[in-house]
Coordinates of C-alpha atoms in Angstrom, one line a residue:
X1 CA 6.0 19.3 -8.9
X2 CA 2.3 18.4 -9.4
X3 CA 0.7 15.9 -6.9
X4 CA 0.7 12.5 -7.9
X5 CA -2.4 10.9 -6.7
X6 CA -3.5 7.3 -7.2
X7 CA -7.1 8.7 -7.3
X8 CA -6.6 9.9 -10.8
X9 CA -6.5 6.4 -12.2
X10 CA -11.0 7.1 -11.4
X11 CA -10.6 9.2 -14.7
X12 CA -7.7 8.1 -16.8
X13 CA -8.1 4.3 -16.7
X14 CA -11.4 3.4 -15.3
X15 CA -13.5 5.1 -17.8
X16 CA -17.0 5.1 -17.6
X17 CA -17.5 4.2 -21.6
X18 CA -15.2 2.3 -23.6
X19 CA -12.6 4.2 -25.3
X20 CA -12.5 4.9 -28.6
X21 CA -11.5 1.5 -30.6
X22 CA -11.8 -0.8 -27.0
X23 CA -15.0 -3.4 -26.7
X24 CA -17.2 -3.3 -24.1
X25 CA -17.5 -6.1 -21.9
X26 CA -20.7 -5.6 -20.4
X27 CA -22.5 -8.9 -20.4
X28 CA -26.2 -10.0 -20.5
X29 CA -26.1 -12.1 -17.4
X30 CA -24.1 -13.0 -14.1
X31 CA -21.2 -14.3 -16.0
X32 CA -21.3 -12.9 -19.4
X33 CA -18.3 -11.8 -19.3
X34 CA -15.6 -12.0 -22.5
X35 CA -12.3 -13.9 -21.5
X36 CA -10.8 -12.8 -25.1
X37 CA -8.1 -11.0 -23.0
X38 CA -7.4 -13.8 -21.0
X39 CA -7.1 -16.3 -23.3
X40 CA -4.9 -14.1 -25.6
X41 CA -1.1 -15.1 -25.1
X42 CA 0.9 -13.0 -22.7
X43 CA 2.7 -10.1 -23.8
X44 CA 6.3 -10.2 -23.0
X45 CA 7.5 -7.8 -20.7
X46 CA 10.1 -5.0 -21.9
X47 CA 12.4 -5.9 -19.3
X48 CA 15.1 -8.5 -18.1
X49 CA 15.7 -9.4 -14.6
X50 CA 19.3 -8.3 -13.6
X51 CA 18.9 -8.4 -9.9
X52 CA 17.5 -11.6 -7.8
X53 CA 20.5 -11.9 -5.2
X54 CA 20.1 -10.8 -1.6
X55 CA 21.6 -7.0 -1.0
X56 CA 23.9 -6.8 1.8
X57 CA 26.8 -4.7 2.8
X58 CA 26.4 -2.6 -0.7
X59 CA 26.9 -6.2 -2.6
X60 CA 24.5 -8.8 -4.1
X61 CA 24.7 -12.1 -3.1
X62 CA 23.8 -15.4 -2.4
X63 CA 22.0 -16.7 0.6
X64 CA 24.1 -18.5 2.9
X65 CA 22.1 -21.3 2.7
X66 CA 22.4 -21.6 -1.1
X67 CA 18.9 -21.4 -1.3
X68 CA 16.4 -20.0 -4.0
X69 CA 13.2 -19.7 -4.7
X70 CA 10.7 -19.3 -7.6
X71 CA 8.7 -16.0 -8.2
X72 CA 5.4 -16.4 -10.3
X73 CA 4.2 -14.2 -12.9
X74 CA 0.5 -14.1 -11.9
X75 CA -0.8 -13.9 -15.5
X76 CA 0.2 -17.4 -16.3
X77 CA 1.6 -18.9 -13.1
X78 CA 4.8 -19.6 -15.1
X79 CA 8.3 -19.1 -13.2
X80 CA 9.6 -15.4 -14.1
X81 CA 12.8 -16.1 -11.9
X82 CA 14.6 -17.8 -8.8
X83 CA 15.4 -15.5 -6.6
X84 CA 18.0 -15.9 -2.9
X85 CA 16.2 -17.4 0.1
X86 CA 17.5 -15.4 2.9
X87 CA 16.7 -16.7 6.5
X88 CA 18.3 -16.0 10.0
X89 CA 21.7 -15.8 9.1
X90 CA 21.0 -13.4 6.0
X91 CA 19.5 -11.3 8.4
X92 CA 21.9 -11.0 10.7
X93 CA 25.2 -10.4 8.3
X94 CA 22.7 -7.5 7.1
X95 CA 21.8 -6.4 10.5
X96 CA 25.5 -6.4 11.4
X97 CA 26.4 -4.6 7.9
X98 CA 23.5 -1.8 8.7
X99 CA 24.9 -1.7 12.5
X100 CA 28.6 -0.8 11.1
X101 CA 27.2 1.4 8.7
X102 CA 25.7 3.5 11.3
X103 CA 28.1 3.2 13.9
X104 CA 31.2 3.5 12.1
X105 CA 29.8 5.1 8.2
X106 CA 29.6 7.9 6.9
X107 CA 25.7 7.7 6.7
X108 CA 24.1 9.4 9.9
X109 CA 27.6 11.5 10.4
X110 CA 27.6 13.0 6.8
X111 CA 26.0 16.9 6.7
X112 CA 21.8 16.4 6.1
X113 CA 22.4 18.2 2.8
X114 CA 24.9 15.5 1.5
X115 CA 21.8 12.8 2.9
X116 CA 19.6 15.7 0.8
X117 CA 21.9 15.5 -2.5
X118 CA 22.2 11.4 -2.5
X119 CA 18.3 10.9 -2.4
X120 CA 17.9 13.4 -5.0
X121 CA 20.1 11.7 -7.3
X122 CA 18.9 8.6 -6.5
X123 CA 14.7 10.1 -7.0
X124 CA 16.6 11.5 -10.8
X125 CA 17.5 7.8 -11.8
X126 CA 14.2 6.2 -11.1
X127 CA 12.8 8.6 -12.8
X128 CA 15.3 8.2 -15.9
X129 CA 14.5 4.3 -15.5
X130 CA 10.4 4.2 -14.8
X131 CA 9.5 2.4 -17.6
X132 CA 11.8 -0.8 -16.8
X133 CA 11.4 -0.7 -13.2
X134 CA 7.2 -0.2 -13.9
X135 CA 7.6 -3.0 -16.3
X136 CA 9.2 -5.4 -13.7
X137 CA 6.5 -4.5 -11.1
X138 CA 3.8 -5.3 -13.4
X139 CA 5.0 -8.3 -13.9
X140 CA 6.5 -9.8 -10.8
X141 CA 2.9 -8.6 -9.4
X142 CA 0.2 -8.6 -12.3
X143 CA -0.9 -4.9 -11.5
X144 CA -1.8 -2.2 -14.6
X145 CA 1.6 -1.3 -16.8
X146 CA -0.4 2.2 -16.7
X147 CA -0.8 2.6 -12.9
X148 CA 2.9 1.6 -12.2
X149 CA 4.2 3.9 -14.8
X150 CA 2.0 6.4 -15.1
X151 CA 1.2 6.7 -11.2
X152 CA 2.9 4.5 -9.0
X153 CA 6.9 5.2 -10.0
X154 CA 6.0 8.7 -10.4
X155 CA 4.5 8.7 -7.3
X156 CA 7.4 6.5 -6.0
X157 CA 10.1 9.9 -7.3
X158 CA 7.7 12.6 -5.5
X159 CA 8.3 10.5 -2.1
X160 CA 12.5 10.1 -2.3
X161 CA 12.0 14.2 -3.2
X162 CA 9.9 14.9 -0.7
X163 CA 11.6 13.0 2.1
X164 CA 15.2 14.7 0.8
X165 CA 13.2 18.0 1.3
X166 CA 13.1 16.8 5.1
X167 CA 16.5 15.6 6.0
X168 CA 18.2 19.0 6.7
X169 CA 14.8 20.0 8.2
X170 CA 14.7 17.6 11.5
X171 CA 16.3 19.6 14.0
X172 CA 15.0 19.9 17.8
X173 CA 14.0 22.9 20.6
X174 CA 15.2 25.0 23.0
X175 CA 13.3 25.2 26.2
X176 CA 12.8 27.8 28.8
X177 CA 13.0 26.1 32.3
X178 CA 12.2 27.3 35.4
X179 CA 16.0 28.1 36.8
X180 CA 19.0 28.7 35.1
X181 CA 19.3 26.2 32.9
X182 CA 20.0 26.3 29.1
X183 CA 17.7 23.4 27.8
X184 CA 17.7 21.8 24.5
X185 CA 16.5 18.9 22.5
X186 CA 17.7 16.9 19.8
X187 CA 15.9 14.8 17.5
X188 CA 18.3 11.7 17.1
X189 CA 18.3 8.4 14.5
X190 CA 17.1 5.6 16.0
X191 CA 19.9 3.4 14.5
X192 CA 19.2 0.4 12.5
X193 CA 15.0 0.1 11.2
X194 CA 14.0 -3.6 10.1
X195 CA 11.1 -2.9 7.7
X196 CA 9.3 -6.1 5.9
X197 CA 7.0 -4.4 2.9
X198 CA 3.8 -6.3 1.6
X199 CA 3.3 -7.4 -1.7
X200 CA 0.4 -5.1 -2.8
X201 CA 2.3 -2.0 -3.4
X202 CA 6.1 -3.0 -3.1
X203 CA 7.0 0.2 -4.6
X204 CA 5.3 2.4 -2.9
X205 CA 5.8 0.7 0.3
X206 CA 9.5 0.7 -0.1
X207 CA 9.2 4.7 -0.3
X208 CA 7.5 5.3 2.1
X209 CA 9.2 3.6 4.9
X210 CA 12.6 3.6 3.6
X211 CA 12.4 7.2 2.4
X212 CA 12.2 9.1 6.1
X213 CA 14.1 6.3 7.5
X214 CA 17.0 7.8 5.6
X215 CA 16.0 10.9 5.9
X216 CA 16.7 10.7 9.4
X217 CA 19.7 9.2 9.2
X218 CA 19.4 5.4 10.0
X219 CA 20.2 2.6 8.3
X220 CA 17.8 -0.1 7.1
X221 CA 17.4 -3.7 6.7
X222 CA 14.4 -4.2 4.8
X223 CA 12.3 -7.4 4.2
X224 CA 10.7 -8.0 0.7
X225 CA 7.5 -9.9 0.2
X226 CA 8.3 -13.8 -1.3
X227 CA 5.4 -12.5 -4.1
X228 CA 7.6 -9.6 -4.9
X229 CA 11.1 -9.1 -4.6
X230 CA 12.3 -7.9 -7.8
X231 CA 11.7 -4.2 -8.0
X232 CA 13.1 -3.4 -4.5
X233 CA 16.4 -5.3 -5.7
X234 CA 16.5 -3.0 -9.0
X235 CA 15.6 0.6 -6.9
X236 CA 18.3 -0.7 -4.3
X237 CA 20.8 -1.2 -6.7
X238 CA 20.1 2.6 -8.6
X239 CA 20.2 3.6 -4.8
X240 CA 23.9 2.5 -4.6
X241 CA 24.7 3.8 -7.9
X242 CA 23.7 7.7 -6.4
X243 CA 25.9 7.2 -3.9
X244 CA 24.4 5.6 -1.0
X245 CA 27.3 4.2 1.2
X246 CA 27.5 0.3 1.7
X247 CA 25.7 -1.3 4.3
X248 CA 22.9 1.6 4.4
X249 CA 20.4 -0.2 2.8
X250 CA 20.1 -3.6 2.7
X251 CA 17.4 -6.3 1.1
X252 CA 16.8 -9.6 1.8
X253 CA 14.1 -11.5 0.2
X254 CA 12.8 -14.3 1.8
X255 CA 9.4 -16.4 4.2
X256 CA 8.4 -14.8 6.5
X257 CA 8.9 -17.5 9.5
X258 CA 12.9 -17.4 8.4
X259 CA 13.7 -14.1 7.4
X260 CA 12.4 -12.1 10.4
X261 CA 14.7 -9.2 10.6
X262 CA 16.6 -8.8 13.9
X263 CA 15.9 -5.2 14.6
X264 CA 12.4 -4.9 13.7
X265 CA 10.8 -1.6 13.4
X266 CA 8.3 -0.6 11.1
X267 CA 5.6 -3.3 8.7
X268 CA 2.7 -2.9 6.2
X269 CA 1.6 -6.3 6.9
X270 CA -1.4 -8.4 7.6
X271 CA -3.6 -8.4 11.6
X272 CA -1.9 -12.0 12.5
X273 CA 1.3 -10.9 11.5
X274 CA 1.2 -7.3 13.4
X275 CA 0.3 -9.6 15.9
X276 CA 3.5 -11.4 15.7
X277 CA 6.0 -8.5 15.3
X278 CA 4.4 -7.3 19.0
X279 CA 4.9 -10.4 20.4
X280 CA 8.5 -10.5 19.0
X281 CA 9.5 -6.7 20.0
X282 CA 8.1 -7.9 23.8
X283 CA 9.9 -10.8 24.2
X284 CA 13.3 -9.1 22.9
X285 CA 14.1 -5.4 23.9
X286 CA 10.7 -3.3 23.4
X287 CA 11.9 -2.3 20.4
X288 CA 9.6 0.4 18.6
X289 CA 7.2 -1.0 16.4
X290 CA 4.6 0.7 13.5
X291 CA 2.0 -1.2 12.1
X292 CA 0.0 -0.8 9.3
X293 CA -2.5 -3.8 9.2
X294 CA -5.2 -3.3 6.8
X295 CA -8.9 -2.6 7.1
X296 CA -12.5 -3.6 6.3
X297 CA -13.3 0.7 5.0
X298 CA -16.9 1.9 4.7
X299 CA -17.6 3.9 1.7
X300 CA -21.1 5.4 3.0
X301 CA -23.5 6.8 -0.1
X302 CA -25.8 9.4 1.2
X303 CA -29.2 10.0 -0.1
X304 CA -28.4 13.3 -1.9
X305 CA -25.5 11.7 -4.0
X306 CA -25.0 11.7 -7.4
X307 CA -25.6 8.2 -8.2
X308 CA -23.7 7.8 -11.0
X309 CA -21.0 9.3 -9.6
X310 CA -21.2 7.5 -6.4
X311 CA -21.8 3.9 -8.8
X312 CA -18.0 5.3 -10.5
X313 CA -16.1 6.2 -7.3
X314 CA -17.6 3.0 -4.9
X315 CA -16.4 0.8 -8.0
X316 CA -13.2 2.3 -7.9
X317 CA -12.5 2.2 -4.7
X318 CA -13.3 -1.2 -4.0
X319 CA -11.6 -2.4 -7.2
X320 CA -9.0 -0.8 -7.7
X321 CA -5.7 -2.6 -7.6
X322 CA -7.5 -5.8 -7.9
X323 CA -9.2 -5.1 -5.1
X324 CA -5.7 -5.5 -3.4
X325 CA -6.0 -2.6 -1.4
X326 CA -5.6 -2.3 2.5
X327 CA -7.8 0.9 2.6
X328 CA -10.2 -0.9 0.0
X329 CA -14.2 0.4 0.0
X330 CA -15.4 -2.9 0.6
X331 CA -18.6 -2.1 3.0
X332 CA -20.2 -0.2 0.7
X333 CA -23.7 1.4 2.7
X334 CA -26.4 2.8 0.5
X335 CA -28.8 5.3 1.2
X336 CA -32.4 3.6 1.3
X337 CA -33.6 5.8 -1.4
X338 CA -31.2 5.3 -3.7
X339 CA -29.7 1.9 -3.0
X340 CA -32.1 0.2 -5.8
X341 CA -31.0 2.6 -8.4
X342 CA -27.0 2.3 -7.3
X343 CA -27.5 -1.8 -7.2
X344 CA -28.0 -1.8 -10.7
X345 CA -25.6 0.8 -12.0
X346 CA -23.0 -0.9 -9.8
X347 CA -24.1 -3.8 -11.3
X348 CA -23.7 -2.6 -14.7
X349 CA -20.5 -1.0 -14.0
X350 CA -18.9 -5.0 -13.0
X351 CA -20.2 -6.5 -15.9
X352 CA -18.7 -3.9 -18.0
X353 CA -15.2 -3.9 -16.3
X354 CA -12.4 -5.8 -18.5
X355 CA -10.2 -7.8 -17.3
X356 CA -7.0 -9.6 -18.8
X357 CA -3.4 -9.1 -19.4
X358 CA -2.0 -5.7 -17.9
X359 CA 0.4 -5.0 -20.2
X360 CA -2.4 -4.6 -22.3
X361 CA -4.0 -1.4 -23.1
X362 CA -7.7 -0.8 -22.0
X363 CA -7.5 -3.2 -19.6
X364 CA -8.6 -2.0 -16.0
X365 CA -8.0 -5.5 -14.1
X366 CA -5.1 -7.9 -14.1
X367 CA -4.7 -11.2 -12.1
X368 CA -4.5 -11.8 -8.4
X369 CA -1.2 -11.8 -6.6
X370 CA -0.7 -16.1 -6.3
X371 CA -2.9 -19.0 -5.7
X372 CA -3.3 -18.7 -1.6
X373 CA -5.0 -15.1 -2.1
X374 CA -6.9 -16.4 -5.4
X375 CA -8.2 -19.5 -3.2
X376 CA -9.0 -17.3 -0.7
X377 CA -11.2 -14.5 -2.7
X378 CA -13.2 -17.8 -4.3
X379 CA -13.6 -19.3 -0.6
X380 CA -15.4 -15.9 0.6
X381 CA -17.5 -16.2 -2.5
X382 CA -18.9 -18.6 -1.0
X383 CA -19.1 -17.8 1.7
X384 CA -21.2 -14.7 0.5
X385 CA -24.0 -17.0 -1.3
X386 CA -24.0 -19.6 1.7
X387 CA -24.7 -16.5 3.9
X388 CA -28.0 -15.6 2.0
X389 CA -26.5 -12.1 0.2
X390 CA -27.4 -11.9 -3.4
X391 CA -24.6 -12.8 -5.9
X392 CA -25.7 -10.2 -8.4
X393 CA -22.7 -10.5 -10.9
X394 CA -19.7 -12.6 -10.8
X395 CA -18.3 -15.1 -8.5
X396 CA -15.9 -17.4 -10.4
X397 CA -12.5 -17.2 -11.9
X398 CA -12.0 -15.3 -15.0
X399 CA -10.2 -17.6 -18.2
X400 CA -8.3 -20.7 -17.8
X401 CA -4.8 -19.2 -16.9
X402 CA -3.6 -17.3 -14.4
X403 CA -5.1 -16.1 -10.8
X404 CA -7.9 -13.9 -12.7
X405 CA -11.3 -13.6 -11.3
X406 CA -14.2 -11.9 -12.2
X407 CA -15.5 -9.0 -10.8
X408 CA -18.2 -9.6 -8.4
X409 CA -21.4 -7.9 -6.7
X410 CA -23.1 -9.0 -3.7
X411 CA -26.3 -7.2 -2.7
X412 CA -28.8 -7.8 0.1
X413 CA -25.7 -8.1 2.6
X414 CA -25.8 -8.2 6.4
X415 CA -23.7 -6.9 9.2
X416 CA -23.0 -10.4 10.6
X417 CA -21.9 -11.9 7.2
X418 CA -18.2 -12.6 6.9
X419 CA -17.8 -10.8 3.4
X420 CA -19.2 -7.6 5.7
X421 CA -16.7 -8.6 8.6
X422 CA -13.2 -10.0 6.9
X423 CA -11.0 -8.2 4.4
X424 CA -11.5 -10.3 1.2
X425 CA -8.4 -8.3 -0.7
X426 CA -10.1 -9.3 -3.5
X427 CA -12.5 -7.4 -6.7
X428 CA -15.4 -8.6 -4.4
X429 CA -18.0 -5.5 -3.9
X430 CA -20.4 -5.8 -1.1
X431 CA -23.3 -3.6 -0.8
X432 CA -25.2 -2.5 2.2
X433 CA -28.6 -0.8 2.6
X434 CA -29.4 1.9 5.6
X435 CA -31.9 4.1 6.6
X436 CA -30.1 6.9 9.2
X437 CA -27.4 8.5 9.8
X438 CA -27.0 7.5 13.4
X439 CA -27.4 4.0 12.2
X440 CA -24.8 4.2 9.3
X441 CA -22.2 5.5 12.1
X442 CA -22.8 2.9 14.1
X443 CA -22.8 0.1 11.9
X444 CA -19.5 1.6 9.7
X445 CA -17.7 2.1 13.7
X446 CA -18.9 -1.7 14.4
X447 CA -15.6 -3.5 13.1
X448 CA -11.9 -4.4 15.1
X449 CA -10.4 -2.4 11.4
X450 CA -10.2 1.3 11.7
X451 CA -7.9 2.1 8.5
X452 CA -9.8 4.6 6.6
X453 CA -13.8 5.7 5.1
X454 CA -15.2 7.4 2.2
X455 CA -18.3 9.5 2.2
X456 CA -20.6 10.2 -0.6
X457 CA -22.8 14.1 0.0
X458 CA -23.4 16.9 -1.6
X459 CA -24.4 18.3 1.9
X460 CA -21.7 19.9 3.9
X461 CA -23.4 19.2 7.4
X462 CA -23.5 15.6 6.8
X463 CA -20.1 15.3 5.6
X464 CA -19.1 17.2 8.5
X465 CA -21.0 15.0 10.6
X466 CA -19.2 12.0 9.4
X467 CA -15.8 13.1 9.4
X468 CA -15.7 13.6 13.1
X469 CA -17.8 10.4 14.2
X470 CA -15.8 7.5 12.1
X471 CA -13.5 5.7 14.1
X472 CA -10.6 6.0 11.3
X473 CA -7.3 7.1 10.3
X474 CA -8.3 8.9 6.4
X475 CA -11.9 9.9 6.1
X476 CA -12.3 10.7 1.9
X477 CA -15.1 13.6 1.2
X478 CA -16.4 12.8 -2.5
X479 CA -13.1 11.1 -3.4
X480 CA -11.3 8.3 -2.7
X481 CA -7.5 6.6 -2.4
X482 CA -5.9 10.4 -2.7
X483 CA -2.7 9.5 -1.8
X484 CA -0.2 12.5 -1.5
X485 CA 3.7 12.6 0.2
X486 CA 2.7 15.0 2.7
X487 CA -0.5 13.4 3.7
X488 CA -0.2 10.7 7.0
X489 CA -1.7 7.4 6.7
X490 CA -2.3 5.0 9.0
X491 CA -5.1 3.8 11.3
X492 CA -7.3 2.8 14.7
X493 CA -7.9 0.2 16.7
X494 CA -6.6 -3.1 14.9
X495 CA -5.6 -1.5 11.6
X496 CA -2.6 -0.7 13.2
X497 CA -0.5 2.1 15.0
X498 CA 1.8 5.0 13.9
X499 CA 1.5 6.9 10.6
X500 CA 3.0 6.5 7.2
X501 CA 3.8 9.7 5.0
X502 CA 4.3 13.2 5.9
X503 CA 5.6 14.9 8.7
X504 CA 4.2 12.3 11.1
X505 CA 6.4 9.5 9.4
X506 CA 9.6 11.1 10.5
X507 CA 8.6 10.3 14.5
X508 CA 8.8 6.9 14.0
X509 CA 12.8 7.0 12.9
X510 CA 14.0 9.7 15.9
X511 CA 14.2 9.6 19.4
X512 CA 13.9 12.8 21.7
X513 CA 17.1 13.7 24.1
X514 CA 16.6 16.3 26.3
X515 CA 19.8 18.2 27.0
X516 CA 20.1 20.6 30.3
X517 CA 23.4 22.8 30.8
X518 CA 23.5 24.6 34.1
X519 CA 24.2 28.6 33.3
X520 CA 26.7 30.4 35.4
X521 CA 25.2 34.2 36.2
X522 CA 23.3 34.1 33.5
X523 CA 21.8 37.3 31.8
X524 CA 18.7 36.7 31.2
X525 CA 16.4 33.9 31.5

């Protein structure tokens, strides 16, 4: 199957021009921008929500509390449903229904191709189903309807296939010893994996930790995001309907400071929560923990680039997703050179995004996740222009309704600043001027993040030069956010530990036995 890549969204819906039929909405000033899409009413999604109860044991139901609470539809702010509050007790009848179904199910006992033949029916269905289930992400999270159907559910099938290419693939060594000794290995599940998924790419996220989870065999408890719990209750449930036994997959929606699953294991999450989850796995049983925990990326544009390519690519990568992106480009360091010429294409290139409903066609940004992370993008706004950096477009909310905001430029931005230092998760694009590359390295190294860097050259040296010296976990060459099943992700220092996607994933669900059988007159050796 072709690659699926989130990177091709730079040429399908982030066009350079308007397309044929679609205005322009490049403005004559800072905040010249058309809210004609935001004021328009709402389109009504294609889709009903079937599926707001907690999954547990293979059955929805109700929190034991009785409690529910309201997810938003970011475009308007309006209640899309009520959904089952799990806390403590939720938790632990789905960690005890996750525990039986390993210890005592058919799960982890069941031949890896029968594992192989379930998650292949299971990628067929989402596949059959990708409009609705794209549909219900779009509007439980207010990204594109064209990058979750076109790109993210695809990309969400090409995982489950991949990983169901894996399962009877995991297999362990024999080892030559000094003696005789016959000495093996095996690769073993770890049991039960409690996985909490943010609320950026809930899709996404829930393939790529539940998908070599399974893989290996475990069973899983997994916590949703309160933003966004609906698709992972609608793949769950097609999940079940492939055949996946009871008990092997369980969600439970819920806060985080009562749902805290019992057997933790594996979060996309933010630094003060990673923080949390250690703190938690040391105070219980050392538990295994991996951590992705978001990043504060440098897209670096050398003096030889293409600058309107460069202006294209930085935009995207910083605004893509709403800016809602743990690997975002949001240190964006210019070349002296050619930093005057970028400022203003870049510029440019804001003022002429359009923003509004995403259900809408031609529309390349939709609204913020909720109010606390719309709050928080204004507050570093000001932050930016209290700091002395340039607000060069932007820099307020976008229409009346809804968590929109406008897409915003800062120029003449310093190290020390905190829109430099913190990750905004916001379409907030800060742009930084150097003069060498020995500089560049150290100031894009000069940060507690370490998720991932994009670099701008035409020169292969330089490139080269730049791979090997960022402190990161993805280093893009003239591209950026090329996402692929078989390539890891994951990061340095604070941006958090292990690695999501490919081969490397499936060492965070097995442990290593080492197996040694004394030989009797051996042959050989």
């Amino acid at each position: 199957m072709a690659t699926r890549r989130i990177s091709s969204l730079l040429s399908r819906s982030i066009p350079l021009l308007p397309r044929r039929g679609q205005k322009s909405y490049l403005g004559r000033g800072i905040y010249q921008y058309s809210t004609a899409a935001a004021v328009e009413d709402p389109i009504k999604p294609p889709v009903d929500v079937e599926y707001n109860k907690l999954l547990i044991n293979g059955q929805f139901v109700d929190a034991a509390s009785g409690k529910t609470f309201p997810t938003l539809d970011p475009r308007t702010r309006e209640v899309i449903t009520h959904v089952a509050e799990g806390d403590a007790e939720d938790i632990n009848r789905a960690v005890a229904a996750a525990r039986k179904a390993f210890d005592e199910g058919p799960w982890p006992k069941m031949t890896a191709y029968e594992r192989t033949k379930i998650m292949l029916r299971f990628a067929d269905l989402v596949e059959k189903h990708n409009d609705e289930i794209a549909a219900l992400e779009t509007w439980d999270n207010g990204k594109l309807y064209e990058q979750s159907a076109e790109i993210e559910v695809p990309m969400f099938v090409r995982l489950f296939r991949y990983y169901a290419g894996w399962a009877d693939k995991i297999h362990g060594l024999t080892i030559p010893a000094d003696g005789p000794y016959h000495v093996q290995t095996l690769h073993e599940p770890i049991g039960v994996a409690g996985q909490i998924i943010p609320w950026n790419f809930p899709l996404l996220m829930f393939a790529w930790k539940v998908g070599p989870a399974l893989a290996c065999g475990n069973t899983v408890v997994l916590k949703t995001a309160e933003q966004t719990p609906l698709s992972a209750l609608l793949v769950a449930k097609l999940f079940h309907e492939a055949g996946l036994p009871p008990g092997v997959l369980n969600v439970v929606s819920g806060f985080g400071p009562t749902a805290w699953c019992g057997s933790l294991q594996s979060y996309g999450c933010g630094q003060d929560t990673g923080k949390v989850v250690l703190e938690l796995s040391a105070k219980s049983n050392l538990k295994p923990v991996t951590l992705e925990l978001g990043g504060k990326s440098p897209f670096i544009v050398c003096e030889d680039a293409d600058v309107d390519k460069a202006v294209e690519l930085a935009h995207f990568a910083l605004f893509f997703n709403q800016g809602q992106c743990c690997c975002a480009g949001s240190r964006t360091f210019v070349h002296e050179k050619v930093y005057d010429e970028f400022l203003e294409k870049a510029k440019a290139r804001a003022l002429k995004r359009s923003v509004g409903d995403p259900f809408r066609a031609g529309i390349e940004q939709g609204p913020q996740i909720d109010e606390e992370q719309f709050q928080k993008i204004l507050k570093y706004i000001r932050f930016g222009t209290e700091s002395g950096a340039t607000l060069e477009t932007g820099g307020d909310r976008f229409g009346t309704k809804g968590y929109y905001i406008q897409p915003t430029v800062f120029s003449d931005v310093k190290d020390d600043m905190l829109i430099a230092k913190d990750e905004i998760f916001g379409p907030v694009q800060t742009i930084l001027k150097y003069k060498e590359l020995d500089e560049v390295i150290r100031r894009a190294n000069t940060t507690r993040y370490g998720l991932a860097a994009g670099v701008f050259t035409q020169n292969l040296d330089t490139a080269n030069t730049l791979t090997r010296a960022l402190k990161v976990g993805t280093v893009w060459i003239n591209s950026f956010d090329t996402f692929d099943a078989t390539i890891p992700f994951g990061g340095y220092k604070m941006s958090g530990q292990g690695r999501e996607k490919g081969e490397y994933s499936l060492k965070n669900y097995l442990q290593v036995k080492a197996v040694v059988t004394e030989l009797k007159n051996p042959a050989w050796l």
